[in-house]
Amino acid sequence: MEGLNGNLYTDLYQLSMGQAYFEKNRHENIASFDYFFRKIPFNGGYVITVGLEDVIEALENFSFAKDEIEYLESIGFKADYLNYLKKLKFTGDVFAVPEGGVVFPQEPVVRVVAPMIEAQLVETMILNLMNYQSLIATKAARIRQVSNGRPLAEFGMRRAHGWGAMQASRAAVVGGFDSTSNVLAGKYYGIPVTGTMAHSYIQSHDEELTAFRNFAESRPDKCVLLVDTYDTLRSGIPNAIKVAKEMRERGHELNGIRLDSGDLAYLSREARKMLNENDLEDVKIVASNQLDEGVIKSLQEQNAAIDIYGVGTNLVVGKPDSALDGVYKLAYADDKPRLKISENIKKLTLPGMKKVHRYINNDGQFVADAIATLDEGVPDKMIHPYELDKEMSLKRFDQEELLTPVMKNGERVAEKKSLDELKESVQFNLSNLPDEHKRFNNPHIYKVGISQNLLKLRQDLKNEKTSKL
Ligand SMILES: Nc1ncnc2c1ncn2[C@@H]1O[C@H](COP(=O)(O)OP(=O)(O)OP(=O)(O)O)[C@@H](O)[C@H]1O
Ligand SMILES: O=P(O)(O)OC[C@H]1O[C@H](OP(=O)(O)OP(=O)(O)O)[C@H](O)[C@@H]1O
Ligand SMILES: O=C(O)c1cccnc1
């Protein structure tokens, strides 16, 4: 979001480490960090990456204002360090999978190469921006996968986690939603805004019919009537039909009705029948009520007559997974690759500056991704990152590099894409991901491996570190 920058939008420890680097004059030595995640949410087979646009904007605006420096002084940071921070800008290079990419565990999604202090100070902000938005875009893409082309409206603002509602609306659209009820997101991001009416409006009238009439009179071209306040089949739909006929006499057409409780498959089929019997075939049926990809899939399988799905809570809180576990790990500093050792082999980091190659078969389908050291060629074989006896030959495939330059010397070099373009690229990328990785039950794990060079580097560094223990 505009106005957001990385200065104080960080954890205290980043600033503390910054001061310590500064005092040993190591702060301008080049470092490289990787942003990646370890586990795909929703028991799914892929993650859609979103948040990079905010990251670029924040890095471009990275500089400490006078009042921020004063605040840091008040919490004990030293004068020399603060003088340095006053002039600090982000001057580094960023390589990343463009927004809307389909990505998998362990592989770098963003690589930041910058003077140590800059790369360190922006960690928290990058994690904050990438993790939430990628989680929501992934959920949105899953919902889109099962909705059979039906329009999807995002209704989550009221249950989103605070201002995260703004990012949720954008991420939902990139992931495949068509509109939002969030008016500020509509204005800010240019997302189409859509909406119906609430129960309160109907309750506030003595008669449901009067409520419908007044609402229809007020915005006749955008009228969707909520039909479940009292009795959907006996009151809501008959009253909506009455109002639709009255509107027609005045030269308007009722846009739709909304179902928000009960058996949505049964009620939608009944509603469709009743509307059609009254020559109202074009009146759309909107459904809402704790929808998610599981419920929508089931509704589609039950031949529900739902034209538009409105999805709120489950989307914007990423239910049942409340976070994407993305991390930002140091891979290189002071001219050396760096490793974090762990008892758990899965948490051994991948040292050094790295690139990612995506291998593609003759049908344009994604086959596997290989993480390699920056200074090697295109690997023709990869090894499982932890089960080292598992290898895969990559000779037969075309490949492309996943991490592309997005910032050079602190300035944006990647073109800014429109939301429509991003939404299209998600669908394009997903169309190139084989179905077995997209199914909801036990999706096949997409293969991500490491090159022989990277494996050797990791093993050498590990041996070097453990021999000193
Ligand atoms: N035909 C259906 N198949 C599968 N799930 C459905 C179907 N119809 C509705 N649902 C989902 O089942 C859940 C129903 O929740 P619940 O039992 O609380 O009913 P409700 O209609 O909201 O009740 P209330 O009358 O309290 O509003 C919601 O998540 C809804 O989306
Ligand atoms: O179920 P969700 O996916 O989160 O979708 C949004 C929900 O928010 C509204 O309910 P709420 O009870 O807040 O207000 P209302 O009186 O307008 O129904 C709306 O009617 C939906 O049920
Ligand atoms: O417009 C709607 O129907 C709407 C908006 C927000 C939340 N629930 C429903």
XYZ file of C-alpha atoms in Angstrom, residues 2-453:
452
model
C 1.162 3.493 -0.816
C 2.871 5.308 2.012
C 4.048 2.054 3.508
C 7.782 1.682 3.799
C 10.148 -0.612 5.547
C 11.668 1.831 8.026
C 9.911 1.094 11.279
C 7.677 -1.602 9.833
C 10.114 -4.093 11.250
C 11.011 -6.061 14.349
C 13.259 -4.354 16.863
C 15.937 -7.011 16.509
C 16.604 -6.008 12.884
C 17.535 -2.501 14.052
C 19.625 -3.893 16.908
C 21.560 -6.129 14.520
C 21.906 -3.155 12.185
C 23.603 -1.151 14.918
C 25.928 -4.021 15.794
C 26.923 -4.467 12.128
C 27.483 -0.721 11.887
C 29.755 -0.662 14.912
C 31.994 -3.365 13.464
C 31.933 -1.665 10.080
C 30.394 -4.734 8.444
C 27.124 -3.066 7.544
C 27.998 -2.356 3.917
C 29.408 -5.789 3.138
C 27.203 -7.475 0.591
C 24.744 -10.087 1.818
C 22.158 -12.226 0.125
C 18.928 -13.475 1.687
C 16.316 -15.841 0.249
C 12.589 -15.703 0.900
C 11.016 -19.158 0.664
C 8.399 -21.266 2.455
C 8.478 -24.854 3.678
C 4.885 -26.074 3.675
C 2.050 -25.634 1.225
C -1.141 -24.523 3.016
C -4.593 -26.142 2.708
C -2.995 -29.567 2.051
C -2.637 -28.279 -1.462
C -0.115 -28.842 -4.215
C 0.925 -25.268 -5.031
C 1.273 -21.704 -3.779
C 0.499 -18.553 -5.761
C 3.006 -15.833 -4.995
C 1.622 -12.338 -4.351
C 3.025 -9.358 -2.433
C 6.046 -8.484 -4.540
C 4.476 -5.269 -5.823
C 4.153 -4.008 -2.236
C 7.724 -5.133 -1.520
C 9.100 -3.172 -4.481
C 7.124 -0.088 -3.486
C 8.313 -0.298 0.113
C 11.951 -0.791 -0.910
C 11.771 2.151 -3.301
C 10.449 4.306 -0.446
C 12.861 3.015 2.147
C 14.211 5.973 4.120
C 13.945 7.132 7.718
C 11.983 10.292 8.459
C 13.049 12.739 11.164
C 10.374 11.622 13.621
C 11.342 7.978 13.084
C 14.976 8.746 13.902
C 13.813 10.603 17.018
C 11.753 7.630 18.066
C 14.723 5.291 17.590
C 16.802 7.665 19.701
C 14.154 7.534 22.412
C 14.422 3.741 22.570
C 18.163 3.808 22.995
C 19.869 3.626 19.604
C 23.180 5.483 19.369
C 23.809 8.817 17.698
C 26.400 7.636 15.119
C 24.146 4.829 13.986
C 21.154 7.131 13.761
C 23.156 9.619 11.702
C 23.905 6.794 9.321
C 20.268 5.686 9.203
C 19.189 9.237 8.338
C 20.796 8.888 4.909
C 20.056 5.229 4.345
C 18.212 4.133 1.212
C 17.709 0.673 -0.213
C 20.393 0.308 -2.894
C 20.288 -3.433 -3.451
C 19.242 -5.832 -6.203
C 16.139 -7.983 -5.963
C 15.423 -11.067 -8.048
C 12.033 -12.698 -7.718
C 9.351 -14.918 -9.138
C 6.923 -12.375 -10.613
C 3.600 -11.954 -8.802
C 1.107 -14.582 -9.845
C 3.744 -17.300 -10.135
C 3.147 -20.898 -9.080
C 5.801 -21.880 -6.552
C 6.758 -24.739 -4.270
C 8.446 -25.403 -0.928
C 12.167 -24.777 -0.436
C 12.767 -22.798 -3.600
C 13.791 -19.134 -3.337
C 10.884 -16.928 -4.396
C 12.685 -13.648 -3.687
C 16.456 -13.105 -3.494
C 17.706 -9.850 -1.984
C 21.339 -8.904 -2.608
C 22.276 -5.728 -0.774
C 24.572 -4.171 1.803
C 24.031 -6.268 4.930
C 22.269 -3.571 6.913
C 19.739 -2.901 4.162
C 19.003 -6.555 3.482
C 18.590 -7.176 7.214
C 16.352 -4.221 8.033
C 13.804 -5.147 5.348
C 13.362 -8.784 6.418
C 10.251 -8.421 8.532
C 8.482 -6.229 6.053
C 9.159 -8.654 3.193
C 7.855 -11.582 5.231
C 4.800 -9.629 6.302
C 3.960 -8.611 2.742
C 4.658 -11.906 1.010
C 3.281 -14.453 3.470
C -0.241 -13.150 3.953
C -0.924 -12.169 0.372
C 0.413 -15.436 -1.021
C -1.754 -17.359 1.453
C -4.899 -15.521 0.354
C -4.103 -15.685 -3.361
C -3.553 -19.434 -3.021
C -6.906 -19.862 -1.277
C -8.576 -17.730 -3.944
C -7.030 -19.816 -6.718
C -8.339 -22.993 -5.099
C -11.816 -21.498 -4.897
C -11.591 -20.444 -8.521
C -10.528 -23.977 -9.450
C -13.866 -25.438 -8.302
C -16.254 -22.664 -9.240
C -16.624 -23.691 -12.866
C -16.251 -20.194 -14.229
C -18.943 -18.722 -11.958
C -18.121 -15.127 -10.930
C -16.578 -14.860 -7.470
C -17.187 -11.886 -5.170
C -14.934 -11.257 -2.173
C -17.000 -10.340 0.918
C -14.343 -10.692 3.627
C -13.505 -7.206 4.875
C -15.609 -7.396 8.048
C -13.827 -10.545 9.210
C -10.371 -9.875 7.841
C -7.519 -9.239 10.223
C -7.681 -5.453 10.406
C -6.180 -3.547 7.495
C -5.136 -6.857 5.973
C -8.550 -6.595 4.296
C -6.979 -4.344 1.677
C -4.278 -6.825 0.789
C -6.785 -9.658 0.943
C -9.008 -7.983 -1.640
C -6.110 -7.515 -4.031
C -4.692 -10.998 -3.474
C -8.152 -12.521 -3.945
C -8.486 -10.872 -7.341
C -5.012 -11.944 -8.455
C -5.874 -15.476 -7.338
C -9.044 -15.495 -9.425
C -11.843 -13.474 -7.829
C -13.799 -11.041 -9.959
C -14.937 -8.349 -7.570
C -14.893 -7.154 -3.980
C -17.378 -5.556 -1.620
C -14.453 -3.517 -0.189
C -15.012 -0.028 -1.553
C -11.588 1.318 -0.576
C -9.895 -1.592 -2.351
C -12.118 -0.867 -5.340
C -10.932 2.717 -5.512
C -7.347 2.039 -4.527
C -6.625 -0.951 -6.750
C -9.260 -0.482 -9.444
C -11.025 -3.716 -8.518
C -14.680 -3.935 -9.645
C -16.950 -3.481 -6.604
C -20.166 -5.456 -6.222
C -22.669 -5.896 -3.420
C -26.187 -6.801 -2.432
C -27.980 -5.824 0.800
C -27.896 -6.829 4.486
C -30.509 -8.413 6.749
C -30.589 -5.224 8.832
C -32.214 -3.277 6.010
C -35.022 -5.786 5.704
C -35.438 -6.148 9.481
C -35.746 -2.371 9.786
C -38.959 -2.456 7.748
C -42.248 -3.861 9.026
C -42.700 -5.772 5.791
C -40.065 -7.573 3.685
C -41.962 -6.512 0.551
C -41.706 -2.821 1.452
C -37.972 -3.232 2.091
C -37.492 -4.840 -1.330
C -39.577 -2.119 -3.042
C -37.658 0.722 -1.406
C -34.300 -0.816 -2.177
C -35.261 -1.485 -5.808
C -36.466 2.076 -6.194
C -33.204 3.454 -4.876
C -30.711 1.617 -7.162
C -32.850 -0.086 -9.797
C -29.939 -1.057 -12.045
C -27.874 -2.669 -9.302
C -30.515 -4.398 -7.267
C -29.874 -7.785 -5.638
C -32.438 -8.753 -2.990
C -31.547 -10.842 0.055
C -34.317 -13.410 0.339
C -33.616 -15.414 3.499
C -34.502 -13.042 6.346
C -37.865 -14.679 7.176
C -38.628 -17.614 4.907
C -36.754 -18.036 1.641
C -39.278 -20.095 -0.315
C -42.530 -18.794 1.142
C -41.714 -15.131 1.573
C -38.311 -13.975 0.222
C -38.484 -15.366 -3.300
C -42.204 -14.618 -3.888
C -41.650 -11.035 -2.723
C -38.559 -10.690 -4.918
C -40.564 -11.941 -7.895
C -43.298 -9.401 -7.168
C -40.763 -6.565 -7.043
C -38.992 -7.808 -10.186
C -42.293 -7.638 -12.104
C -42.997 -4.144 -10.785
C -39.478 -3.092 -11.806
C -40.026 -4.458 -15.305
C -43.137 -2.325 -15.673
C -40.910 0.671 -14.957
C -38.318 -0.429 -17.506
C -35.813 -2.050 -15.114
C -34.688 -5.617 -14.525
C -33.934 -7.140 -11.131
C -30.267 -8.154 -11.110
C -30.423 -10.958 -8.643
C -31.383 -12.521 -5.355
C -29.013 -13.672 -2.599
C -29.306 -16.842 -0.523
C -27.383 -16.710 2.767
C -28.567 -19.710 4.780
C -30.083 -23.154 4.541
C -29.355 -25.822 1.951
C -27.925 -23.675 -0.800
C -28.154 -26.409 -3.459
C -31.817 -27.148 -2.819
C -32.834 -23.521 -2.303
C -31.005 -22.338 -5.410
C -32.686 -24.984 -7.575
C -36.094 -24.077 -6.144
C -35.392 -20.377 -6.581
C -34.349 -20.922 -10.206
C -37.578 -22.811 -10.890
C -39.742 -20.117 -9.302
C -37.929 -17.289 -11.104
C -38.076 -19.050 -14.479
C -41.790 -19.789 -14.068
C -42.209 -16.037 -13.810
C -40.196 -15.210 -16.893
C -37.224 -14.073 -14.811
C -34.544 -16.314 -16.343
C -31.944 -13.526 -16.263
C -32.234 -12.850 -12.533
C -28.991 -14.183 -11.064
C -28.752 -16.274 -7.913
C -25.984 -15.219 -5.552
C -25.031 -17.511 -2.666
C -23.026 -16.815 0.480
C -22.604 -18.267 3.990
C -19.258 -19.582 5.112
C -18.318 -20.769 1.647
C -14.910 -22.189 0.803
C -13.463 -24.430 -1.901
C -14.891 -27.569 -0.246
C -18.461 -26.263 0.020
C -18.403 -24.734 -3.470
C -17.074 -27.965 -4.967
C -19.878 -29.844 -3.270
C -22.500 -27.317 -4.402
C -21.289 -27.633 -7.994
C -21.483 -31.415 -7.747
C -25.066 -31.127 -6.439
C -25.999 -29.072 -9.517
C -26.787 -26.047 -7.435
C -28.330 -23.284 -9.552
C -25.927 -20.681 -8.188
C -24.660 -18.049 -10.612
C -22.350 -16.070 -8.330
C -20.509 -17.055 -5.167
C -19.823 -14.498 -2.417
C -16.942 -15.606 -0.186
C -15.762 -13.822 2.942
C -14.336 -15.211 6.154
C -12.815 -18.486 4.999
C -10.983 -16.726 2.191
C -9.548 -13.720 3.996
C -8.411 -15.588 7.085
C -7.006 -18.424 4.990
C -8.963 -21.003 6.927
C -7.908 -23.536 8.131
C -4.270 -22.410 7.755
C -3.733 -19.097 9.423
C -0.331 -18.377 7.892
C 2.052 -19.254 5.119
C 5.294 -20.225 6.847
C 7.591 -18.167 4.591
C 11.055 -17.391 5.958
C 13.937 -15.099 4.956
C 17.279 -16.769 5.394
C 20.818 -15.525 5.020
C 22.651 -17.378 2.265
C 25.725 -15.249 1.635
C 27.711 -12.591 3.520
C 31.222 -11.126 3.530
C 32.114 -12.906 0.285
C 31.175 -16.320 1.630
C 28.201 -18.668 1.354
C 26.506 -19.086 4.738
C 24.689 -22.062 6.209
C 22.298 -22.544 9.100
C 22.696 -25.977 10.634
C 19.757 -27.821 12.108
C 19.157 -31.203 13.685
C 16.288 -31.435 11.265
C 17.774 -31.920 7.781
C 14.713 -30.169 6.340
C 15.785 -27.007 8.108
C 19.351 -26.984 6.810
C 19.454 -23.849 4.676
C 20.705 -23.768 1.106
C 23.916 -21.700 1.122
C 25.174 -19.171 -1.405
C 23.505 -17.095 -4.077
C 21.175 -19.310 -6.006
C 18.948 -19.482 -9.037
C 15.972 -21.691 -9.812
C 15.393 -23.460 -13.123
C 11.915 -24.661 -14.020
C 11.842 -27.612 -16.413
C 9.037 -27.869 -18.931
C 7.979 -30.822 -21.096
C 6.973 -30.824 -24.779
C 3.372 -29.997 -23.867
C 4.454 -26.887 -21.978
C 3.684 -28.539 -18.633
C 5.860 -27.885 -15.573
C 7.861 -30.975 -14.632
C 10.255 -30.013 -11.836
C 12.284 -27.125 -10.405
C 15.998 -27.283 -9.650
C 17.789 -24.911 -7.301
C 21.370 -24.305 -8.370
C 24.335 -22.136 -7.464
C 24.468 -18.869 -9.344
C 27.766 -19.602 -11.020
C 26.925 -22.963 -12.588
C 25.211 -23.704 -15.919
C 21.789 -25.274 -16.312
C 21.782 -28.503 -14.279
C 20.851 -31.636 -16.230
C 20.247 -33.630 -13.072
C 18.847 -32.797 -9.660
C 18.909 -34.439 -6.259
C 16.165 -34.475 -3.640
C 17.099 -31.827 -1.050
C 16.935 -34.315 1.865
C 16.584 -37.822 0.473
C 19.940 -37.768 -1.186
C 19.586 -41.104 -2.955
C 16.736 -39.711 -5.053
C 17.882 -38.199 -8.329
C 16.106 -37.035 -11.440
C 17.537 -36.540 -14.915
C 16.518 -33.226 -16.465
C 18.183 -33.695 -19.851
C 14.994 -34.050 -21.887
C 13.343 -30.820 -20.863
C 13.288 -27.188 -21.811
C 13.822 -24.835 -18.937
C 13.393 -21.253 -17.830
C 14.803 -19.290 -14.918
C 12.245 -18.461 -12.260
C 13.948 -15.587 -10.470
C 14.039 -12.498 -12.665
C 15.532 -9.075 -11.871
C 12.937 -6.792 -10.297
C 15.172 -4.145 -8.701
C 18.667 -3.034 -9.641
C 20.665 -0.678 -7.392
C 17.525 0.096 -5.439
C 15.426 0.950 -8.474
C 12.577 -0.964 -10.043
C 13.489 -2.681 -13.281
C 10.466 -4.997 -13.601
C 7.429 -3.706 -15.378
C 4.371 -3.103 -13.204
C 1.502 -5.361 -14.253
C -2.211 -4.618 -14.044
C -4.420 -6.781 -11.845
C -6.033 -8.245 -14.963
C -2.628 -9.254 -16.305
C -1.680 -10.800 -12.959
C -4.958 -12.678 -12.762
C -4.392 -14.006 -16.287
C -0.859 -15.078 -15.494
C -2.083 -17.072 -12.465
C -4.555 -18.930 -14.674
C -1.918 -19.439 -17.365
C 0.609 -20.755 -14.854
C -1.968 -23.047 -13.286
C -2.925 -24.370 -16.718
C 0.711 -25.447 -17.101
C 0.745 -27.238 -13.772
C -0.263 -30.889 -14.257
C -3.635 -31.833 -12.732
C -2.120 -34.241 -10.225
C -0.627 -31.253 -8.373
C -3.951 -29.405 -8.392
C -6.244 -32.068 -6.974
C -7.477 -31.461 -3.446
C -7.070 -34.965 -2.071
C -3.455 -35.984 -1.650
C -2.037 -33.864 -4.437
C 1.093 -35.285 -5.982
C 4.152 -33.486 -4.645
C 5.816 -31.305 -7.285
C 9.514 -32.120 -7.496
C 11.941 -29.487 -6.291
C 15.567 -30.575 -6.181
C 19.052 -29.170 -5.836
C 21.985 -29.343 -8.233
C 25.032 -31.452 -7.489
C 27.096 -28.276 -7.051
